[in-house]
mmCIF file of C-alpha atoms and ligand atoms in Angstrom:
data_model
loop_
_atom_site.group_PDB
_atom_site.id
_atom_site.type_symbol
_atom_site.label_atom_id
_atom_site.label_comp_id
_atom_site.label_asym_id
_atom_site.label_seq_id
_atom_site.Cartn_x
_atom_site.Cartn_y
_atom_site.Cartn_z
ATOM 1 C CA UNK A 217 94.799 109.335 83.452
ATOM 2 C CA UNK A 218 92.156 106.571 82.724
ATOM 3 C CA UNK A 219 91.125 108.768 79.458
ATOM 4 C CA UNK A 220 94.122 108.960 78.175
ATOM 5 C CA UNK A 221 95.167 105.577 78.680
ATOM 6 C CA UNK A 222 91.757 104.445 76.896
ATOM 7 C CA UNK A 223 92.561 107.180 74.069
ATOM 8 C CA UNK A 224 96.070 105.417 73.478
ATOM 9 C CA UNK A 225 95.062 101.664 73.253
ATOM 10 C CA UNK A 226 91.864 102.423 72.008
ATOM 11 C CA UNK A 227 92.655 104.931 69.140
ATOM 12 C CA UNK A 228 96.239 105.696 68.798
ATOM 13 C CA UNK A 229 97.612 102.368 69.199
ATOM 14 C CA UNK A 230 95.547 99.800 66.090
ATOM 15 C CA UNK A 231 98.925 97.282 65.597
ATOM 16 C CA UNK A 232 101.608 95.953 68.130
ATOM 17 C CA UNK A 233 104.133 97.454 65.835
ATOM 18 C CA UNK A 234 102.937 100.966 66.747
ATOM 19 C CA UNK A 235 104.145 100.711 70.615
ATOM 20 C CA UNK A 236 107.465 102.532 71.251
ATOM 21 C CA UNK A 237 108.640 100.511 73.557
ATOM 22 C CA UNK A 238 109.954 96.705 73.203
ATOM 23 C CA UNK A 239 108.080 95.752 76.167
ATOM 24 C CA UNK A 240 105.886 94.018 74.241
ATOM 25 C CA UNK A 241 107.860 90.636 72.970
ATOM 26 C CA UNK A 242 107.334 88.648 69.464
ATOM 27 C CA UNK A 243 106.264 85.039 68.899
ATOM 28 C CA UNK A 244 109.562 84.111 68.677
ATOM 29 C CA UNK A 245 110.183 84.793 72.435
ATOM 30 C CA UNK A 246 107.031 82.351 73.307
ATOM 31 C CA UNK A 247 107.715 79.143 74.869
ATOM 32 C CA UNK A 248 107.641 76.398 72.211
ATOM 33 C CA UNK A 249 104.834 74.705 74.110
ATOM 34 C CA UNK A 250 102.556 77.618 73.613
ATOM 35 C CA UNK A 251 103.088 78.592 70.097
ATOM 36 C CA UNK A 252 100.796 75.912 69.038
ATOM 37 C CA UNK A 253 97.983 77.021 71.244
ATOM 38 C CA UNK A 254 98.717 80.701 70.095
ATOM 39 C CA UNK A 255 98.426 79.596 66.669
ATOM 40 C CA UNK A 256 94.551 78.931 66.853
ATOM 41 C CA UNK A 257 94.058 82.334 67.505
ATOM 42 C CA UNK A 258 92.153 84.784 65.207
ATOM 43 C CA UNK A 259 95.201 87.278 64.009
ATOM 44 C CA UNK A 260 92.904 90.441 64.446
ATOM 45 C CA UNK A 261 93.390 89.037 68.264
ATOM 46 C CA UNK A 262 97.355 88.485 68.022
ATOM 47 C CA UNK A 263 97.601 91.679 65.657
ATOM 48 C CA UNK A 264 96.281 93.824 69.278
ATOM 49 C CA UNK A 265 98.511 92.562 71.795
ATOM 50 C CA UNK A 266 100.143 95.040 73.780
ATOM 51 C CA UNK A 267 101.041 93.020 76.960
ATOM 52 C CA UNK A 268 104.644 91.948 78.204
ATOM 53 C CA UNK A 269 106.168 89.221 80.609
ATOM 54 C CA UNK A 270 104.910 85.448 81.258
ATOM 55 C CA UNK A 271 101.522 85.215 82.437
ATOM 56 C CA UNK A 272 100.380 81.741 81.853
ATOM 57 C CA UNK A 273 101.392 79.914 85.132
ATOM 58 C CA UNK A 274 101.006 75.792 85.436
ATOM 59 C CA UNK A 275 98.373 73.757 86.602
ATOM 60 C CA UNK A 276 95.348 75.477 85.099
ATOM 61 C CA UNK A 277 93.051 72.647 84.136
ATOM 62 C CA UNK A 278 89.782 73.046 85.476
ATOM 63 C CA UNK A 279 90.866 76.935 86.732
ATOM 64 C CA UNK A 280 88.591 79.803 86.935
ATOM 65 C CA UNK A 281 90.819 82.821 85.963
ATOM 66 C CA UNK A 282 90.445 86.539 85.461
ATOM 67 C CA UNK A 283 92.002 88.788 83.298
ATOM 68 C CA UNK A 284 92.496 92.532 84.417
ATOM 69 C CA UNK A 285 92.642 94.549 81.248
ATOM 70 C CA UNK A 286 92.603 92.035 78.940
ATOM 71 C CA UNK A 287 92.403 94.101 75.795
ATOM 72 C CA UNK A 288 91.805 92.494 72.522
ATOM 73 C CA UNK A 289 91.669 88.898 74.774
ATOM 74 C CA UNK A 290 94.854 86.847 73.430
ATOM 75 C CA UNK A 291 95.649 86.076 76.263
ATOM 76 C CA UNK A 292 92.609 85.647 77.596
ATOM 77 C CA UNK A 293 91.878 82.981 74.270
ATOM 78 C CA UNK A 294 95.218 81.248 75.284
ATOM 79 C CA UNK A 295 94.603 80.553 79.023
ATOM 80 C CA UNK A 296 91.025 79.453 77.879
ATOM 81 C CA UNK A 297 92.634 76.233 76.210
ATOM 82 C CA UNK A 298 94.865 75.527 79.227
ATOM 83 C CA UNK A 299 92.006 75.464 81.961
ATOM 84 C CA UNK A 300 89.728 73.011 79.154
ATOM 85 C CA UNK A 301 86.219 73.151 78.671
ATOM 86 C CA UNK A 302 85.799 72.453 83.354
ATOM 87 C CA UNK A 303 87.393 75.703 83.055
ATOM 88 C CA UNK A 304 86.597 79.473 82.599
ATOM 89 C CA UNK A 305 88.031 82.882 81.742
ATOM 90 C CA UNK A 306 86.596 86.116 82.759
ATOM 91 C CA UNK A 307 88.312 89.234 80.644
ATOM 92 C CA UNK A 308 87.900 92.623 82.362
ATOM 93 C CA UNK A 309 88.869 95.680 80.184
ATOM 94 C CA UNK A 310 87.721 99.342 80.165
ATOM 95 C CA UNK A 311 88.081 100.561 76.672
ATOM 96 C CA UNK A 312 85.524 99.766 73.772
ATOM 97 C CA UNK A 313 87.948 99.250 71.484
ATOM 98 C CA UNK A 314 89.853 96.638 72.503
ATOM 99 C CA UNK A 315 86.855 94.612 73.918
ATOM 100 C CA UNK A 316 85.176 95.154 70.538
ATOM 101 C CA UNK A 317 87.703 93.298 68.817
ATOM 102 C CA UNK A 318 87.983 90.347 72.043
ATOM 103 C CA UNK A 319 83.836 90.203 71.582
ATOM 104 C CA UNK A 320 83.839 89.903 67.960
ATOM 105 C CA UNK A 321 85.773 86.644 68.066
ATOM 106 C CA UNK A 322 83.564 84.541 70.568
ATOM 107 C CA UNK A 323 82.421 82.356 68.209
ATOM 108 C CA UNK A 324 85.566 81.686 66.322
ATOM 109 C CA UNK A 325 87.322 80.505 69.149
ATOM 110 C CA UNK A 326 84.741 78.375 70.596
ATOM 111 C CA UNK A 327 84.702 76.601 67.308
ATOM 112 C CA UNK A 328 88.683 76.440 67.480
ATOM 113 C CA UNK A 329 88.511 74.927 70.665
ATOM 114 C CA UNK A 330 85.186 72.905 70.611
ATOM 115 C CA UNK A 331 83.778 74.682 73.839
ATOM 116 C CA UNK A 332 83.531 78.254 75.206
ATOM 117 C CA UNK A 333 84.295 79.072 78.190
ATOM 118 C CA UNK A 334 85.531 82.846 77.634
ATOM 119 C CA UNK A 335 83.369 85.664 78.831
ATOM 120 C CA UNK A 336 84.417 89.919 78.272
ATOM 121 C CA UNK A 337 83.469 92.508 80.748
ATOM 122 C CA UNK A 338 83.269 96.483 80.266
ATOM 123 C CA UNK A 339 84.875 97.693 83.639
ATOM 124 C CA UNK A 340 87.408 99.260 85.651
ATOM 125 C CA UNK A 341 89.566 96.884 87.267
ATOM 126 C CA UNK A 342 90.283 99.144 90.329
ATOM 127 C CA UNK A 343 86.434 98.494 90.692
ATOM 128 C CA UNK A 344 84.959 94.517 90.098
ATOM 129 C CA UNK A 345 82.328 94.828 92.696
ATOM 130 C CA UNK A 346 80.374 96.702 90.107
ATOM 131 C CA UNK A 347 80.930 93.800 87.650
ATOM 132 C CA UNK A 348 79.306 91.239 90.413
ATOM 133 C CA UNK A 349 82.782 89.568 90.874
ATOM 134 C CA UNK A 350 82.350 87.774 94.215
ATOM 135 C CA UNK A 351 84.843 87.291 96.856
ATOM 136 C CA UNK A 352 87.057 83.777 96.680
ATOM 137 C CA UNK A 353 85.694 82.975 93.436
ATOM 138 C CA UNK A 354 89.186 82.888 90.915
ATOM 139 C CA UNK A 355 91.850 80.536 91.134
ATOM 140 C CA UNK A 356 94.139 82.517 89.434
ATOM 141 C CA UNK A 357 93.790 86.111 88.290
ATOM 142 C CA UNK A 358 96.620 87.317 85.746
ATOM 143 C CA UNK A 359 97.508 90.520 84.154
ATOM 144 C CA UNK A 360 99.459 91.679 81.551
ATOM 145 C CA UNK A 361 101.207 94.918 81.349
ATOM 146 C CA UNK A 362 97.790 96.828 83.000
ATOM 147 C CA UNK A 363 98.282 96.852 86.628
ATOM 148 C CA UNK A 364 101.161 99.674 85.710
ATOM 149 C CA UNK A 365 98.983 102.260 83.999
ATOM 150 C CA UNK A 366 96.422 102.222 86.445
ATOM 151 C CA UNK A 367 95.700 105.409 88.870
ATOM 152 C CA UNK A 368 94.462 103.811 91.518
ATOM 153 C CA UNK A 369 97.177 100.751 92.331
ATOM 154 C CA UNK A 370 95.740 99.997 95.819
ATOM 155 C CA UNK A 371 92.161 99.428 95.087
ATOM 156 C CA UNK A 372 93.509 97.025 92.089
ATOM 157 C CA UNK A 373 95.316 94.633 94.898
ATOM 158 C CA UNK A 374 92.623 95.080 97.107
ATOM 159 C CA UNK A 375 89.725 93.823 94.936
ATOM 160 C CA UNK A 376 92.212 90.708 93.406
ATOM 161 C CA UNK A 377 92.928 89.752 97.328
ATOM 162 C CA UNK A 378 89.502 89.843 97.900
ATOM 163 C CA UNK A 379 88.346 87.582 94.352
ATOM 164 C CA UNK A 380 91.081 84.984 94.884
ATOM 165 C CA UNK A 381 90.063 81.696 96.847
ATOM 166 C CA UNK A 382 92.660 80.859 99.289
ATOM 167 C CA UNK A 383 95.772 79.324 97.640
ATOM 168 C CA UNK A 384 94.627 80.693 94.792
ATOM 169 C CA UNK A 385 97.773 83.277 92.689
ATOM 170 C CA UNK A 386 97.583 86.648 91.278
ATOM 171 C CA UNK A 387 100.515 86.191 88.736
ATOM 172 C CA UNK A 388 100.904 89.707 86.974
ATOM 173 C CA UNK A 389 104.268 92.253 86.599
ATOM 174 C CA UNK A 390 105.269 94.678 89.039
ATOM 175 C CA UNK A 391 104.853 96.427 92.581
ATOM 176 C CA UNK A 392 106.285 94.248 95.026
ATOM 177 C CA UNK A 393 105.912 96.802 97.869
ATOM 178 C CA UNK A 394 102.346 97.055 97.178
ATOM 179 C CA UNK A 395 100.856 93.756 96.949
ATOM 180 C CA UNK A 396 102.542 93.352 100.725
ATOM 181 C CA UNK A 397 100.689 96.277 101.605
ATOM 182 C CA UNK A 398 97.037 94.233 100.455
ATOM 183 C CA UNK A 399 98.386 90.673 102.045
ATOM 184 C CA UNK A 400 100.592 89.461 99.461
ATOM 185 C CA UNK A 401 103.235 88.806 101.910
ATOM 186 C CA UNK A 402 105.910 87.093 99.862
ATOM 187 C CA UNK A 403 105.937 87.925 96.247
ATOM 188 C CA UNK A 404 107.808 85.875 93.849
ATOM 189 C CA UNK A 405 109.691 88.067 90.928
ATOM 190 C CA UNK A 406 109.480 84.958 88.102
ATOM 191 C CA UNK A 407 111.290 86.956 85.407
ATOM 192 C CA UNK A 408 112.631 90.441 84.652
ATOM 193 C CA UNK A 409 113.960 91.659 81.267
ATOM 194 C CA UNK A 410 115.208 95.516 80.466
ATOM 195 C CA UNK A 411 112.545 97.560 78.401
ATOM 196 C CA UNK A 412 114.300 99.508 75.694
ATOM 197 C CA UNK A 413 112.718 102.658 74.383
ATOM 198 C CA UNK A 414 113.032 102.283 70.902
ATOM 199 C CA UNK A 415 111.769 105.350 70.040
ATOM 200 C CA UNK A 416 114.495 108.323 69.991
ATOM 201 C CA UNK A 417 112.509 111.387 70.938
ATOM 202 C CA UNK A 418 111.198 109.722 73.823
ATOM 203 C CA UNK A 419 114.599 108.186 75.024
ATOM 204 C CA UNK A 420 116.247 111.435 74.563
ATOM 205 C CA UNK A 421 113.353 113.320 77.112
ATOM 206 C CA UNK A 422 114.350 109.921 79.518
ATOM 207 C CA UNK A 423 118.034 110.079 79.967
ATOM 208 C CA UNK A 424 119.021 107.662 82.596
ATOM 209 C CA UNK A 425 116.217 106.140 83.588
ATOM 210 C CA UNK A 426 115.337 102.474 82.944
ATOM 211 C CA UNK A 427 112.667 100.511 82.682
ATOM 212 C CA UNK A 428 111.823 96.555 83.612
ATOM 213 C CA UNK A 429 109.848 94.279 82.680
ATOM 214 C CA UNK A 430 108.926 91.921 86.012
ATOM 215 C CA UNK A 431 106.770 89.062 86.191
ATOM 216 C CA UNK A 432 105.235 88.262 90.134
ATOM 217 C CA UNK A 433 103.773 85.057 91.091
ATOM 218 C CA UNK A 434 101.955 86.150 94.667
ATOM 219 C CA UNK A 435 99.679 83.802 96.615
ATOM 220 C CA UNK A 436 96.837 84.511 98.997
ATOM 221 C CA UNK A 437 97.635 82.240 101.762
ATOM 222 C CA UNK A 438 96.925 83.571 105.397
ATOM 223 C CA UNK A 439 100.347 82.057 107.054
ATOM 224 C CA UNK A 440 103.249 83.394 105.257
ATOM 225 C CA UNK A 441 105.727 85.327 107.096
ATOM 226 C CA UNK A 442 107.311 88.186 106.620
ATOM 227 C CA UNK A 443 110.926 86.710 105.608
ATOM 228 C CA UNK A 444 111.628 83.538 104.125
ATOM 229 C CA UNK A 445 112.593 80.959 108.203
ATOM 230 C CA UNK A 446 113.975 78.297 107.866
ATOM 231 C CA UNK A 447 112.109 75.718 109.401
ATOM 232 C CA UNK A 448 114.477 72.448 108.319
ATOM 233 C CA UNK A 449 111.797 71.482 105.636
ATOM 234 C CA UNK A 450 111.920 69.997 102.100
ATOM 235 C CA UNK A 451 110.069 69.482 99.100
ATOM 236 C CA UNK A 452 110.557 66.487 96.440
ATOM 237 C CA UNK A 453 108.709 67.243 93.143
ATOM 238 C CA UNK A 454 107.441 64.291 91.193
ATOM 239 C CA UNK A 455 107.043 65.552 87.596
ATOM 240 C CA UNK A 456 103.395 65.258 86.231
ATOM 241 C CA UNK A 457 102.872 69.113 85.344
ATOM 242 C CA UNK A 458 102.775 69.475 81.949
ATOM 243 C CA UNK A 459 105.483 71.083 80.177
ATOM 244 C CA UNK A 460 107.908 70.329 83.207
ATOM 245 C CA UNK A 461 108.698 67.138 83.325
ATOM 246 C CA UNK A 462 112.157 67.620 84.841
ATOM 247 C CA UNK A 463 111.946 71.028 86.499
ATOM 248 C CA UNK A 464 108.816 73.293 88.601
ATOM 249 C CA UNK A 465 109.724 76.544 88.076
ATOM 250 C CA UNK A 466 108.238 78.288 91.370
ATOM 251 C CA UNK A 467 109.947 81.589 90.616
ATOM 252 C CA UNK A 468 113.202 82.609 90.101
ATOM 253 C CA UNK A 469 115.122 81.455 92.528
ATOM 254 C CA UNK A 470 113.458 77.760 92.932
ATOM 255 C CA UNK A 471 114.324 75.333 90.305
ATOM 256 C CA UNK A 472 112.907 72.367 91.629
ATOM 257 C CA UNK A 473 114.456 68.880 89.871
ATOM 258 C CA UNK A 474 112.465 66.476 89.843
ATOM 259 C CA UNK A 475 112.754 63.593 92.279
ATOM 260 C CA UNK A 476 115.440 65.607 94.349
ATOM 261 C CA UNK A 477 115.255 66.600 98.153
ATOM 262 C CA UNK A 478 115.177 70.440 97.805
ATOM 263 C CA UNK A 479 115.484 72.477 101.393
ATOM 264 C CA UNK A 480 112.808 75.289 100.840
ATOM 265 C CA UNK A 481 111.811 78.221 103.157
ATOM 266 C CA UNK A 482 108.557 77.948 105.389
ATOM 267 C CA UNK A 483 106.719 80.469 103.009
ATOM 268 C CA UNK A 484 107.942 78.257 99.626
ATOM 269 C CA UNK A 485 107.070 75.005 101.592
ATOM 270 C CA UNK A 486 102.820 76.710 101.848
ATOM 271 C CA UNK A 487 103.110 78.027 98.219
ATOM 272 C CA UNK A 488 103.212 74.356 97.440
ATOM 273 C CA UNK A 489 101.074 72.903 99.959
ATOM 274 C CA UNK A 490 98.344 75.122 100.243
ATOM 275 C CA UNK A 491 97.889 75.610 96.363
ATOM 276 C CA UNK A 492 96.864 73.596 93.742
ATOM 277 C CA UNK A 493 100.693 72.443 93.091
ATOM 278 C CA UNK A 494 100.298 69.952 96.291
ATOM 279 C CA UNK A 495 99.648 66.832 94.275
ATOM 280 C CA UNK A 496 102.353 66.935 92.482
ATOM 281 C CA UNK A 497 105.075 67.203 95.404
ATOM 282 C CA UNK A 498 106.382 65.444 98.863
ATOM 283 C CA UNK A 499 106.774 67.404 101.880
ATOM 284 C CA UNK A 500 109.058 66.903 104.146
ATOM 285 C CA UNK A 501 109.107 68.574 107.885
ATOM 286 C CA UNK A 502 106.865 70.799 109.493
ATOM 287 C CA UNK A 503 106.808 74.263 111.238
ATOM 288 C CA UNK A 504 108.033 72.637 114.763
ATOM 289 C CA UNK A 505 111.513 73.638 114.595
ATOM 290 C CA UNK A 506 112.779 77.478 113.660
ATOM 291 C CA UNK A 507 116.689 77.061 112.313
ATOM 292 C CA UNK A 508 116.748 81.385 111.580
ATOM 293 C CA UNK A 509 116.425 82.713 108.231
ATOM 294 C CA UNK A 510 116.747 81.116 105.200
ATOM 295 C CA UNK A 511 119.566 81.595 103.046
ATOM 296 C CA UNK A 512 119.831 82.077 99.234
ATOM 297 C CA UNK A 513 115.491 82.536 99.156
ATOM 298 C CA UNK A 514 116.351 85.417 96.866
ATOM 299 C CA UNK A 515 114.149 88.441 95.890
ATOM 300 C CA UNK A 516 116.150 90.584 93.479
ATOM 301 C CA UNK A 517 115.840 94.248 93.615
ATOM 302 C CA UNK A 518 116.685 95.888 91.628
ATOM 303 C CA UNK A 519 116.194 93.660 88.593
ATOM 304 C CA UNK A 520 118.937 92.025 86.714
ATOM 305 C CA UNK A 521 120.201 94.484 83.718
ATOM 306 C CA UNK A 522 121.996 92.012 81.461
ATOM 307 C CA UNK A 523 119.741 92.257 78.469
ATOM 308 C CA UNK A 524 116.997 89.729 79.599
ATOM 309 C CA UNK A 525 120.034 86.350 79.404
ATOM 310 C CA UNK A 526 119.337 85.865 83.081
ATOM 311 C CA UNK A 527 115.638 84.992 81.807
ATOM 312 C CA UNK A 528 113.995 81.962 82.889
ATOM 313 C CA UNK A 529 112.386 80.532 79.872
ATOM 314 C CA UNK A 530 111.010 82.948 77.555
ATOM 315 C CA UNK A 531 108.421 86.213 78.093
ATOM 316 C CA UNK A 532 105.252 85.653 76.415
HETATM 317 C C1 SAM B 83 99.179 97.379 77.593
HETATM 318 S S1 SAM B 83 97.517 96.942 77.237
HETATM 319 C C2 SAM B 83 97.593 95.218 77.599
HETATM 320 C C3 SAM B 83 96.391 94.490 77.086
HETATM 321 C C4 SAM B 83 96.452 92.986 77.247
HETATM 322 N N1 SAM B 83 96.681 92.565 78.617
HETATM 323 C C5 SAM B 83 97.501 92.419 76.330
HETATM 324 O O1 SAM B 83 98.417 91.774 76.838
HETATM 325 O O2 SAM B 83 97.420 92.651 75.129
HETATM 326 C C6 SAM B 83 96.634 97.648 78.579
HETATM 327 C C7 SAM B 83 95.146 97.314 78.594
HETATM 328 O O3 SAM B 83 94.663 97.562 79.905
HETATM 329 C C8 SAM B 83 93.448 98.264 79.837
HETATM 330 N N2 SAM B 83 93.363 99.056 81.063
HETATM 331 C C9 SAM B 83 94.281 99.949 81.507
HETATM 332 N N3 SAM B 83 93.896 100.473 82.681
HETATM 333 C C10 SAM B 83 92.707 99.899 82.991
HETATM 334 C C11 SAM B 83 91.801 100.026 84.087
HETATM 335 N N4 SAM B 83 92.057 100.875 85.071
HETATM 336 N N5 SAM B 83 90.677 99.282 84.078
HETATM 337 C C12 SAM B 83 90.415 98.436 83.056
HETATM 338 N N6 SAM B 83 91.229 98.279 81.987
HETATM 339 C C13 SAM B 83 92.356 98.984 81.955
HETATM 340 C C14 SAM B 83 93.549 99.084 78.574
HETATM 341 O O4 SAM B 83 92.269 99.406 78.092
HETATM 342 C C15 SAM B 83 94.320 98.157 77.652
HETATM 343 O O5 SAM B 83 93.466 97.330 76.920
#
């Protein structure tokens, strides 16, 4: 399985247009706020993205964040310039070719940006104890269309429970089941979007079956319960992350207006205030009182099939 996936984004695939699949989306798709930061990027970078779905989450500056199977590094190079030169980016990939190209561009970027703080690896990601990757040292670890093809899904969730610090996010697509199984208790689908096969001989051999694409936000925090109580709190966001002045997107189902009172479950109420989102909000209430479960929390399964218009925002 590994082989074969290293044959096939190593060797067969050389160009984004050769997938056959639209899981992977085009600039146009990109939030307008990132296209600029996408822009600096070398195009033998851009020209070897084969990832899907949204993975660069707010409040980076200053982040450490890892990259499992990062390939040629775009978006590795894009999350560099939202965590700033306090930050850092560790890209973790397993197949020469693709870490070739992200190595061979070092320099470029760092001159782009005016500091570099991007590092490549050569590993498995089901294994980053033999990379030295110590326990509670990532804020945020994101991935991009990898965590699918890999063999070996429980050792993957293990080792990113194990790297995040506490509050810290995996943010990634797919297997909600499994990242409960590792301590994920409440994962947060962000967005979902159909994946058509555009390629006829391979539809045909598919018939029925359907693919999505599914963005999860999940945090490592020790208290969450297994279904979203309702505990009578609230949360009133203040603006000051950048790019949402008038709304915090927590994950699908939170919309958070700024300066409004806005009832949240005990589990949303510690993804706030346990995590590096705190500054920016009020809380209101505490875990004293138990009013049952919380209604409207939302985790949609399966995943809305309305040709991605249910979308929050745009996939990357
Ligand atoms: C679909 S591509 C996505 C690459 C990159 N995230 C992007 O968005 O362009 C999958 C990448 O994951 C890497 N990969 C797949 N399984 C892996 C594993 N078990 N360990 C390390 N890398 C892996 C592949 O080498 C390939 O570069």
């Amino acid at each position: 399985m590994l082989e074969s996936v290293q044959n096939y984004y190593g060797k067969v695939l050389q160009h984004s247009n050769d997938l056959k699949t639209s899981a992977c989306c085009d600039v146009s798709s990109m939030p307008d706020w990132l296209k600029p930061l996408l822009a600096k990027l070398h195009p033998q970078v851009t020209e070897r993205y084969y990832g899907c779905g949204l993975v660069a989450p707010a409040v980076l500056e200053g982040a450490r964040v890892l990259d499992l199977g990062s390939g040629s590094g775009r978006d590795c190079y894009l999350l560099a310039q939202l965590v700033g030169h306090q930050g850092q980016v560790v890209g973790v990939d397993m197949t020469v070719e693709q870490l070739a190209v992200a190595n061979a561009h070092l320099q470029y970027h760092a001159e782009q940006f005016g500091f570099a703080n991007v590092e490549f690896r050569q590993g498995y990601i089901e294994n980053l104890d033999a990379l030295g990757l110590s326990d509670a040292s990532f804020d945020v670890i994101v991935s991009n269309c990898v965590i699918n093809l890999s063999p070996d899904k429980d050792s993957v969730l293990r080792e990113a429970y194990r790297l995040l610090k506490k509050g810290g996010e995996l943010y990634f697509n797919d297997f909600h089941n499994l990242a409960k199984r590792h301590g994920f208790a409440d994962p947060r689908l962000v967005e979902d979007r159909p994946i058509a096969i555009t390629d006829p001989k391979l539809a045909a051999k598919l018939g029925n079956t359907r693919f999505y694409s599914a963005t999860y936000r999940l945090f490592k925090l020790d208290d969450l319960e297994p279904a979203c109580e309702d505990h009578g709190q609230a949360v009133i966001y203040h603006g000051g992350i950048a790019d949402a002045p008038h709304t915090f997107v927590l994950d699908k189902h939170h919309h958070i207006e700024t300066g409004k009172v806005f009832p949240v479950c005990g589990n949303t109420y510690r993804m706030l205030h346990d995590s590096r989102f705190a500054p920016y909000f009020s809380f209101i209430g505490d875990f004293s009182q138990h009013f049952g479960i919380f209604q409207g929390c939302g985790s949609v399964l399966p995943y809305d099939n309305d040709n991605g218009t249910a979308n929050l925002g745009a996939c990357c």
